[in-house]
PDB file of C-alpha atoms in Angstrom:
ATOM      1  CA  UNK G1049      -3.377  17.395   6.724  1.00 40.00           C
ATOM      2  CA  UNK G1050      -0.049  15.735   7.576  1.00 55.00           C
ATOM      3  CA  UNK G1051       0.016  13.269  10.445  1.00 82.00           C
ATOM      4  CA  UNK G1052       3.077  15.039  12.705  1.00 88.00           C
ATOM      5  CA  UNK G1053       3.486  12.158  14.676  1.00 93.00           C
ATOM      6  CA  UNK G1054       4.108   9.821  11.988  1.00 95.00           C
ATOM      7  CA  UNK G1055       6.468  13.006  10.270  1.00 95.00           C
ATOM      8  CA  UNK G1056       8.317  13.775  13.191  1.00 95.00           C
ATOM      9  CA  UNK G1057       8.827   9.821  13.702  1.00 96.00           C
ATOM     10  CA  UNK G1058      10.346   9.835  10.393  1.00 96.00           C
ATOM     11  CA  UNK G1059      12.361  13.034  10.960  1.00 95.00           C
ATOM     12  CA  UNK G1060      14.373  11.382  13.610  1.00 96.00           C
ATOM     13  CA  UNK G1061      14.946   8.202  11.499  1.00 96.00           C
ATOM     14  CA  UNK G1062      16.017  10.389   8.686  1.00 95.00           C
ATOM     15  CA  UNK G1063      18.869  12.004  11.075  1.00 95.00           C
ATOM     16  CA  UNK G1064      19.752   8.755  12.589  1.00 96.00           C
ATOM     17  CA  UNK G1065      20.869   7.184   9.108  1.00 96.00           C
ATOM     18  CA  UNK G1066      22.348  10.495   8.328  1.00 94.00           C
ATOM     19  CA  UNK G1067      24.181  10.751  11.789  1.00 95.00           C
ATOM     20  CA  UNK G1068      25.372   6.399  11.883  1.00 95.00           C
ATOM     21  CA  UNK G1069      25.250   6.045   8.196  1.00 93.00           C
ATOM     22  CA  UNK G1070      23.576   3.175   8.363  1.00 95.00           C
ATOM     23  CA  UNK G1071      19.998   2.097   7.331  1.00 96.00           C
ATOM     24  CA  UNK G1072      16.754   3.105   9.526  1.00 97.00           C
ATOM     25  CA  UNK G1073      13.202   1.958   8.868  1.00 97.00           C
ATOM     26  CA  UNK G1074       9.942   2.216  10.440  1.00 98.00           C
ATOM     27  CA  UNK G1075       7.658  -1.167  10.693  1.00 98.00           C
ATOM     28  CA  UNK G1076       4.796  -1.367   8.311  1.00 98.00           C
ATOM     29  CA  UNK G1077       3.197   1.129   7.360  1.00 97.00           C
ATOM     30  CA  UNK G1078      -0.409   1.804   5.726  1.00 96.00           C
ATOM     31  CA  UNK G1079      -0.795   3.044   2.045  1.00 94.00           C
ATOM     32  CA  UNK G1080      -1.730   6.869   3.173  1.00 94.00           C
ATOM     33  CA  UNK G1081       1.255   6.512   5.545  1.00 96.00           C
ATOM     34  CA  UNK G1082       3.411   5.812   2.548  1.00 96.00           C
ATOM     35  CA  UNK G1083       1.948   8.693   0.695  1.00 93.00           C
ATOM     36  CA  UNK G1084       2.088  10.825   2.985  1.00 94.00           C
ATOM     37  CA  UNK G1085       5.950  10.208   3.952  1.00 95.00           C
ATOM     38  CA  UNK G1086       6.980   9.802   0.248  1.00 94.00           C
ATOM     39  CA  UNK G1087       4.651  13.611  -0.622  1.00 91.00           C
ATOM     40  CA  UNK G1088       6.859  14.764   2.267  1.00 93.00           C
ATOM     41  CA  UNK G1089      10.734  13.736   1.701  1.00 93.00           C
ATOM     42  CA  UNK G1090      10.106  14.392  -2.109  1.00 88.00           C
ATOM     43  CA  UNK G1091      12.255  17.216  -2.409  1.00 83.00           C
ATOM     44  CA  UNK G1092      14.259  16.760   0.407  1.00 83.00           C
ATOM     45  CA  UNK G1093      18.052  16.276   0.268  1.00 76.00           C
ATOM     46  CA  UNK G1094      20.097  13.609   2.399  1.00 80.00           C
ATOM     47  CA  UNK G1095      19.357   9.706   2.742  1.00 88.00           C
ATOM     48  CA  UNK G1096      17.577   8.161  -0.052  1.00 93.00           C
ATOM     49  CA  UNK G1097      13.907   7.312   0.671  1.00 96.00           C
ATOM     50  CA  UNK G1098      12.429   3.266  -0.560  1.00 96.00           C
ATOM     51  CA  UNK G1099       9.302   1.739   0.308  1.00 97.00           C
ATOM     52  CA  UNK G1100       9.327  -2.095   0.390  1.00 97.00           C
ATOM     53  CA  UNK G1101       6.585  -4.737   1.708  1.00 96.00           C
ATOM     54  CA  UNK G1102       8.283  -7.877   0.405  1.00 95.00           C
ATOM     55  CA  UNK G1103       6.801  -7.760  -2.848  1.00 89.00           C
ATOM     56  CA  UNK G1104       6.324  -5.441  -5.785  1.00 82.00           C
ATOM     57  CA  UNK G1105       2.849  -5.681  -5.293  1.00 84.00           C
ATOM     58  CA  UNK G1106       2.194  -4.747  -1.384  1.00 92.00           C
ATOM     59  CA  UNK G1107       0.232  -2.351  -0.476  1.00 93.00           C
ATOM     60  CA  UNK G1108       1.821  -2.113   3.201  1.00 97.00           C
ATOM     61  CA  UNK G1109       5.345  -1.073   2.891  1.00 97.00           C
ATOM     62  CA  UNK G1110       8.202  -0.536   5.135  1.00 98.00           C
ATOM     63  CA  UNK G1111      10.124   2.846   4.897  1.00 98.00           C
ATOM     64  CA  UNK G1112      13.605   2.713   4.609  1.00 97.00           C
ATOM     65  CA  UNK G1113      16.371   5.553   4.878  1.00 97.00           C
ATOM     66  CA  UNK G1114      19.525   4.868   2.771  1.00 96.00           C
ATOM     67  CA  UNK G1115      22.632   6.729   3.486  1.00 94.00           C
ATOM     68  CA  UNK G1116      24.379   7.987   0.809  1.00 90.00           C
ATOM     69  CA  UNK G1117      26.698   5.065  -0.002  1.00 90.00           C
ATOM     70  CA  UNK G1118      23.910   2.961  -0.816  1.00 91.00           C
ATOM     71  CA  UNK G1119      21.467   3.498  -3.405  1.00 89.00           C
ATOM     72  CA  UNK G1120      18.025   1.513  -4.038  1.00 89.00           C
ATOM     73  CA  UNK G1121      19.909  -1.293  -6.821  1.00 90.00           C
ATOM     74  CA  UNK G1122      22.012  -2.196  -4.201  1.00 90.00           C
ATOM     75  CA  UNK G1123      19.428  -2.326  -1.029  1.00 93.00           C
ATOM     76  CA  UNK G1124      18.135  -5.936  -0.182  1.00 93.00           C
ATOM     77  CA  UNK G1125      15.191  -5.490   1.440  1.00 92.00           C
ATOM     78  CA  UNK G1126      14.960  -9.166   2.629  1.00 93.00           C
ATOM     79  CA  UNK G1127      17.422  -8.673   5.459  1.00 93.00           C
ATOM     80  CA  UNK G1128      14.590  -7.139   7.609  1.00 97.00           C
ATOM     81  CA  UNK G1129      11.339  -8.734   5.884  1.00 98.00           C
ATOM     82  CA  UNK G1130      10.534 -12.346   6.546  1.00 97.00           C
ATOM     83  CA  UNK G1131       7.711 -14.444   4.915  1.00 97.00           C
ATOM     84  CA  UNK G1132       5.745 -17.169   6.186  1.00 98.00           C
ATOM     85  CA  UNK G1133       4.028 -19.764   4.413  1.00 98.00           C
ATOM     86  CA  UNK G1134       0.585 -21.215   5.902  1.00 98.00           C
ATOM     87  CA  UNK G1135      -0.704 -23.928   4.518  1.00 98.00           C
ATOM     88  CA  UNK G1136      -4.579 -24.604   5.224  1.00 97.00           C
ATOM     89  CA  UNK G1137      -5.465 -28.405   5.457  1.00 95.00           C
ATOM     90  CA  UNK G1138      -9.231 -29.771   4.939  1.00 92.00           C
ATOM     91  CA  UNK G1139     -10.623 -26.037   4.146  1.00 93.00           C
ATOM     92  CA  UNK G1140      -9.519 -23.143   2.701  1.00 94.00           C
ATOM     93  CA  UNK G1141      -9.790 -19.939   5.833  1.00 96.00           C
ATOM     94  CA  UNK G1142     -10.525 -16.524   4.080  1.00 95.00           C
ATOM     95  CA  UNK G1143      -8.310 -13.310   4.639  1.00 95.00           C
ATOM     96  CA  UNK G1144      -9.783 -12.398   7.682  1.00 96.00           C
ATOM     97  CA  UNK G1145      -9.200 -15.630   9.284  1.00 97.00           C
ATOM     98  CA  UNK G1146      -5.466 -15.624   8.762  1.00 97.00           C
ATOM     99  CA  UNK G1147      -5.318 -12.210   9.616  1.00 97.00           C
ATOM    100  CA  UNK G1148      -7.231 -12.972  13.091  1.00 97.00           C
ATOM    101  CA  UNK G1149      -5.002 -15.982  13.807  1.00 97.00           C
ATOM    102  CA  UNK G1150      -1.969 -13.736  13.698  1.00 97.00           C
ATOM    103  CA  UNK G1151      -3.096 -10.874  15.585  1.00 97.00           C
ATOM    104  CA  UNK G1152      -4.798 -12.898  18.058  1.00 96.00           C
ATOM    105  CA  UNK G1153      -1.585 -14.120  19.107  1.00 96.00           C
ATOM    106  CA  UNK G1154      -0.856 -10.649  20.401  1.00 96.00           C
ATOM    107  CA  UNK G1155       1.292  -9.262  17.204  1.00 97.00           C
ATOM    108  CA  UNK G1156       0.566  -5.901  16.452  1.00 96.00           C
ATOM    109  CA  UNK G1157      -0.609  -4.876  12.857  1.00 97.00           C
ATOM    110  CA  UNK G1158       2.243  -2.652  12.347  1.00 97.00           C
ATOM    111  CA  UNK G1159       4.527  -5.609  12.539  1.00 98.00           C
ATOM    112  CA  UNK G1160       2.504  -7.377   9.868  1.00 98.00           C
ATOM    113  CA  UNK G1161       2.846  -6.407   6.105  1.00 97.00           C
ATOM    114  CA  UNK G1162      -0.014  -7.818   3.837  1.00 97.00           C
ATOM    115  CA  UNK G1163      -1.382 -11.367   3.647  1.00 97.00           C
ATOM    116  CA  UNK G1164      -1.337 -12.766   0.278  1.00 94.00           C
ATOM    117  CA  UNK G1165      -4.239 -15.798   0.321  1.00 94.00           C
ATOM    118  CA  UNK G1166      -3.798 -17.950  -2.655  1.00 90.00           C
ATOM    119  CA  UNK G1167      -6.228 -21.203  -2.401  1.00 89.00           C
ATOM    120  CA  UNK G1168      -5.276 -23.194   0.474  1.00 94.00           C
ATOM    121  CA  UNK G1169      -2.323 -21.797   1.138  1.00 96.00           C
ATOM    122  CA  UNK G1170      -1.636 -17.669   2.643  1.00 97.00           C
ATOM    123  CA  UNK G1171       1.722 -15.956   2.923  1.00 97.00           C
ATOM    124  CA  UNK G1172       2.752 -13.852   5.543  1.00 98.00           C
ATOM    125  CA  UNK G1173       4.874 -10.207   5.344  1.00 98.00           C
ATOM    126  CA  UNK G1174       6.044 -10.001   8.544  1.00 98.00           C
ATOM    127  CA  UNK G1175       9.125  -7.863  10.388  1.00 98.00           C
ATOM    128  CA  UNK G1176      12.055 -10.858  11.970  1.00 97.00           C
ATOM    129  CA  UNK G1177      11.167 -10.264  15.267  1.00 97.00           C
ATOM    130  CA  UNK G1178       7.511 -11.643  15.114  1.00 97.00           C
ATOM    131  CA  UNK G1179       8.373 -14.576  12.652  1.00 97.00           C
ATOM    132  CA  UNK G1180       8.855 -17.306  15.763  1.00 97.00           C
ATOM    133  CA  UNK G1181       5.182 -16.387  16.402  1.00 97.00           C
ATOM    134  CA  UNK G1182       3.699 -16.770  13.654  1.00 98.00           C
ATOM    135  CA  UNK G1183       5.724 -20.208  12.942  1.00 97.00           C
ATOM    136  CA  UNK G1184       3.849 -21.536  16.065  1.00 96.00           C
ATOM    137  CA  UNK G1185       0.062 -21.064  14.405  1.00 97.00           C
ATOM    138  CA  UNK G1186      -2.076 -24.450  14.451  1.00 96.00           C
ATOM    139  CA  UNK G1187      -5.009 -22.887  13.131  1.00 96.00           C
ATOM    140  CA  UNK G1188      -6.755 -20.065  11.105  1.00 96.00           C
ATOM    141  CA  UNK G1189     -10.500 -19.726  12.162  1.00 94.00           C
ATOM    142  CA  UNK G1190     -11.483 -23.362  12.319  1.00 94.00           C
ATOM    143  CA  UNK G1191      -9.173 -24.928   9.937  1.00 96.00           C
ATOM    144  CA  UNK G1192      -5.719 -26.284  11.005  1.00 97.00           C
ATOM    145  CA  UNK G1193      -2.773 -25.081   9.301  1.00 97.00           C
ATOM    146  CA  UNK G1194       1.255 -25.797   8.779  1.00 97.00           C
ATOM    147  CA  UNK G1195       3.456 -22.954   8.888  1.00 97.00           C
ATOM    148  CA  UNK G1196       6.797 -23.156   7.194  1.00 97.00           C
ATOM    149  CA  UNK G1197       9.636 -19.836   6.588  1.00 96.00           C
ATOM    150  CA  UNK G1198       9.948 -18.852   3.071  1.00 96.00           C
ATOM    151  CA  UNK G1199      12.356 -16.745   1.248  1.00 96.00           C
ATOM    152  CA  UNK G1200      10.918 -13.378  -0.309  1.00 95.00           C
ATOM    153  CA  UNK G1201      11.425 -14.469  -3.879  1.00 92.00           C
ATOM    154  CA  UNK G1202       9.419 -17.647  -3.232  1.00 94.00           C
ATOM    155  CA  UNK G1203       6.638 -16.157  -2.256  1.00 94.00           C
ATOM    156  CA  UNK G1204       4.398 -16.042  -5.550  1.00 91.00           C
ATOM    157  CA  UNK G1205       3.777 -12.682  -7.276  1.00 83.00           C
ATOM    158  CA  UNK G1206       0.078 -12.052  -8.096  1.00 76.00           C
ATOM    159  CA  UNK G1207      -0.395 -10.903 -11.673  1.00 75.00           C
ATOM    160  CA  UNK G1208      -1.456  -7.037 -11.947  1.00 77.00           C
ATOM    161  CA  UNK G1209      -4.450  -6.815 -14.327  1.00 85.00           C
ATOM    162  CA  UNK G1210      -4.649  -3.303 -15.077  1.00 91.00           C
ATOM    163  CA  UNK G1211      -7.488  -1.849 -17.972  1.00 94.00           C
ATOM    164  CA  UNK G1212      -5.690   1.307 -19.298  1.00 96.00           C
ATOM    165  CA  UNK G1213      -9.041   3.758 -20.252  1.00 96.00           C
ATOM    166  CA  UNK G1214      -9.632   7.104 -21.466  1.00 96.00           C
ATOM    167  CA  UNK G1215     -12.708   9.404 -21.107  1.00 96.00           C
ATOM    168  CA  UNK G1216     -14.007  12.721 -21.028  1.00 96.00           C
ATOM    169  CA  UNK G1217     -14.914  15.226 -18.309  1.00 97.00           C
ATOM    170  CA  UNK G1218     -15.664  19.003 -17.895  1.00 95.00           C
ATOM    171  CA  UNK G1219     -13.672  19.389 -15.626  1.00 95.00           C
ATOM    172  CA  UNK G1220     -11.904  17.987 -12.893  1.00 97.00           C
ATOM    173  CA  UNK G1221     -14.277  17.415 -10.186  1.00 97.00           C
ATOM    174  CA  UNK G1222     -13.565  14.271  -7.966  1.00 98.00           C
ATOM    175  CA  UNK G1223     -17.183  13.306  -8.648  1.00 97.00           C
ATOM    176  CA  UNK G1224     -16.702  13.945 -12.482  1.00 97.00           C
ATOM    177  CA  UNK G1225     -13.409  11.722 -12.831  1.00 98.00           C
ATOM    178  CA  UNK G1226     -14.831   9.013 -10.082  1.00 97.00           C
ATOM    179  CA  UNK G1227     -17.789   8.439 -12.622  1.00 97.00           C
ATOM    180  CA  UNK G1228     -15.513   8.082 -15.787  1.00 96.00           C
ATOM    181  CA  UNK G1229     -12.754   5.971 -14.534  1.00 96.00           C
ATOM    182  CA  UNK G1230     -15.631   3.520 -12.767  1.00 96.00           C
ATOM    183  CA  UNK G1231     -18.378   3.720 -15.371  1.00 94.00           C
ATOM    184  CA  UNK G1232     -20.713   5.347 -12.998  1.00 96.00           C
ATOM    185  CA  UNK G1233     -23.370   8.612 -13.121  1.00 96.00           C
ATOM    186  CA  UNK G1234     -21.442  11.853 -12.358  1.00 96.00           C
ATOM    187  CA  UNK G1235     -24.846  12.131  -9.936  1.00 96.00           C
ATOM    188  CA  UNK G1236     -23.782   8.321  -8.386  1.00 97.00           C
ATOM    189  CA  UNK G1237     -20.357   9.547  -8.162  1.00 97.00           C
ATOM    190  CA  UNK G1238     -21.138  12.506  -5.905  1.00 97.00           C
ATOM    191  CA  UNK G1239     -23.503  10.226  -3.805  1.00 97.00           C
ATOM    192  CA  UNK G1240     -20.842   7.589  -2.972  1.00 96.00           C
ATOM    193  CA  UNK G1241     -18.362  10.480  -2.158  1.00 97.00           C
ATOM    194  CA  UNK G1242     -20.778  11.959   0.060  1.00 96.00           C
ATOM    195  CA  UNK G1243     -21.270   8.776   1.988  1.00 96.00           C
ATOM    196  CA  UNK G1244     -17.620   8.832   2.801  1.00 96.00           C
ATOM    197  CA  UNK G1245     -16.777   5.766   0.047  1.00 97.00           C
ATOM    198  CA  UNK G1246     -14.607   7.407  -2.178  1.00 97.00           C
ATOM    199  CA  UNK G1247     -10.543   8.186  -1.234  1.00 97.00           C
ATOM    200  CA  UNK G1248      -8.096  10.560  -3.049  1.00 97.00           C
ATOM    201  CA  UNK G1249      -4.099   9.105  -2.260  1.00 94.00           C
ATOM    202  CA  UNK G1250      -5.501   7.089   0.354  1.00 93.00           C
ATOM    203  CA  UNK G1251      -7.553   9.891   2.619  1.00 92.00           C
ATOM    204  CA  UNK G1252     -11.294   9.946   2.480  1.00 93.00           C
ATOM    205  CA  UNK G1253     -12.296  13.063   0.427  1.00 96.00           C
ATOM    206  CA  UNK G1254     -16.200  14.100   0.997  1.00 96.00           C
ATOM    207  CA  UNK G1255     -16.208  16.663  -1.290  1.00 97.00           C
ATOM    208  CA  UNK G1256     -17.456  16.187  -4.593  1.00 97.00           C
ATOM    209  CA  UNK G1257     -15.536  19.250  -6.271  1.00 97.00           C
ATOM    210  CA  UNK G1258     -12.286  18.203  -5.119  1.00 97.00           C
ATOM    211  CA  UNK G1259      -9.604  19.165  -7.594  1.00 97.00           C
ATOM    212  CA  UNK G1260      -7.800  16.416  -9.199  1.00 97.00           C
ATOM    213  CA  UNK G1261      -4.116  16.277 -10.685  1.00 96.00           C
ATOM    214  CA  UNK G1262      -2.590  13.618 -12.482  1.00 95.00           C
ATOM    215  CA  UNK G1263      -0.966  10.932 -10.441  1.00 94.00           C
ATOM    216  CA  UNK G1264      -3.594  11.028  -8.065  1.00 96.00           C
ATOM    217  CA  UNK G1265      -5.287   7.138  -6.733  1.00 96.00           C
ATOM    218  CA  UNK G1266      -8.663   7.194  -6.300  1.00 98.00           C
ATOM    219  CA  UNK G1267     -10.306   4.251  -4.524  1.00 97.00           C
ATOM    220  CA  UNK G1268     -14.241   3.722  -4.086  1.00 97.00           C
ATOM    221  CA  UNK G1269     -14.839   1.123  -1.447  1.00 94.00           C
ATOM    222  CA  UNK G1270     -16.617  -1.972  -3.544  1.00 92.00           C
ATOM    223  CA  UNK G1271     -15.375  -1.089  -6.744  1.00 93.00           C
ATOM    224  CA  UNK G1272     -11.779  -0.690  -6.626  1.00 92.00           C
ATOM    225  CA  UNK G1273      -8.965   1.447  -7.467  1.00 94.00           C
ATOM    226  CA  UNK G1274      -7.118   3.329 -10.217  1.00 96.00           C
ATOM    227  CA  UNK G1275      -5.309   6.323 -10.820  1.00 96.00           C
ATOM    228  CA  UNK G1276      -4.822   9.412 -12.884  1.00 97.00           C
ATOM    229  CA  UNK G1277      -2.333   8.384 -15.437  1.00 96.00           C
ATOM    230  CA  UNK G1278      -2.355  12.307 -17.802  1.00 96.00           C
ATOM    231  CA  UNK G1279      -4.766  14.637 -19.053  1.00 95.00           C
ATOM    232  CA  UNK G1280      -4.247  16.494 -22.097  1.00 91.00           C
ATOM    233  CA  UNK G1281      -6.574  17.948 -25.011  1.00 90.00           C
ATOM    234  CA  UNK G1282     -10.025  18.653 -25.761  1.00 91.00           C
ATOM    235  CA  UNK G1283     -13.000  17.071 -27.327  1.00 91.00           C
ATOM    236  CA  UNK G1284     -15.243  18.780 -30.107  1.00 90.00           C
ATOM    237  CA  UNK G1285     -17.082  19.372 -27.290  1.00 90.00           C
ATOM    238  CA  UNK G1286     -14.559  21.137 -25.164  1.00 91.00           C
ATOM    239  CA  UNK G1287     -14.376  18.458 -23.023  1.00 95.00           C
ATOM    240  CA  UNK G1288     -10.757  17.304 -21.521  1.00 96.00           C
ATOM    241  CA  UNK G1289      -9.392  14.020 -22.115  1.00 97.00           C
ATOM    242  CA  UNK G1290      -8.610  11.860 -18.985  1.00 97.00           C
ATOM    243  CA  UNK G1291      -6.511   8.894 -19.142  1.00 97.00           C
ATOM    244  CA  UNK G1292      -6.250   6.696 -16.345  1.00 97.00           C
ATOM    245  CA  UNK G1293      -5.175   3.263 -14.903  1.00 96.00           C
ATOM    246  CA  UNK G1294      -7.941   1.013 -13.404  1.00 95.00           C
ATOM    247  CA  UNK G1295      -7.406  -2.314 -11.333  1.00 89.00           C
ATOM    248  CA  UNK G1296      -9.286  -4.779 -12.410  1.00 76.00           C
TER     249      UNK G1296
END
């Protein structure tokens, strides 16, 4: 079901770029929220729609509204997406430190993008307007830290290890593609959707004989997540061939 709040926020952004011709953006958004705007603008005329989270790889993204002079080549999304640097000194804080440090100093989450955590040191997506904050952090759970402002395209890109896979299914059953793309029992597939662990473009799907389509993401909480890349022939068997994407 679509989230009319977030919609109708975006509706009014959409007619303020069109209206000023310039740029409009919402703060960070989560990776359903993305979905669901991008599944909704798709075939919608007027400004041009981009996601950006200050890195190819974020998962929380901004949404941007282009008017029609400007198309994505020539957008820089670094005018309203600053990074942070933290370096950890005599320990190395997990995720959830960092991210408890920042939000315990009264940012909101929207404001934050993701938190990249390489060894001792983290960087921080953040929107302008919160950046002074976060300069001012001392610590991250118990460990002090040094905060420093970074340019975008300093901040180190994680490499992508994808395992490109094909298998076979009957049909396709959420609980029949979950067990192929993550080597699991069609029967342990059902049971983790069941338990609410298993999510279809980012919204929990309980139902085992959910139809999916190619170009769908399917995430099971402790495994990971991959998507539906094609489908397309038939075994000896009769069985279709599913080709898919998996995170590893």
């Amino acid at each position: 079901m679509e989230n009319k709040e977030l919609i109708k926020r975006a509706e009014d952004l959409r007619e303020r770029c069109e209206r000023s011709c310039t740029v409009t953006h919402t703060l960070f958004l989560t990776p359903a929220e993305s979905y669901e705007l991008a599944r909704y603008f798709k075939n919608r005329s007027g400004c041009t729609l981009v996601f950006f989270g200050g890195s190819g790889e974020c998962e929380r993204k901004i949404a941007f509204f282009l008017p029609e002079y400007m198309d994505e080549e020539s957008f820089d999304g670094a005018e309203y997406i600053s990074a942070v640097k933290l370096t950890a000194y005599f320990g190395v804080p997990a995720h959830r430190d960092y991210m408890g440090a920042v939000l315990g100093i009264g940012i909101g989450r929207e404001r934050i993008g993701d938190i990249a955590v390489h060894d001792n040191t983290a960087f921080v997506f953040c929107v302008p307007s919160v950046r002074p904050l976060i300069m001012q952090l001392e610590k991250a759970g118990r460990v002090t830290v040094k905060a420093e402002e970074i340019p975008l395209d300093k901040v180190p890109v994680p490499e992508r290890k994808v395992k490109e896979m094909t298998f076979t299914v009957s049909s396709m059953r959420l609980d029949a593609v979950t067990g192929g793309m993550f080597g699991i029992s069609r029967t342990e597939a059902a049971k983790q959707i069941g338990m609410g662990l298993v999510s279809v473009n980012y919204s929990a799907c309980e139902k085992p004989d959910h139809a999916v389509r190619a170009g769908d993401i399917i995430t099971v909480r402790g495994r990971g997540k991959g998507s539906v890349t094609g489908t397309g022939g038939s075994s000896r068997k009769g069985r279709l061939f599913v080709y898919a994407e998996v995170m590893i």
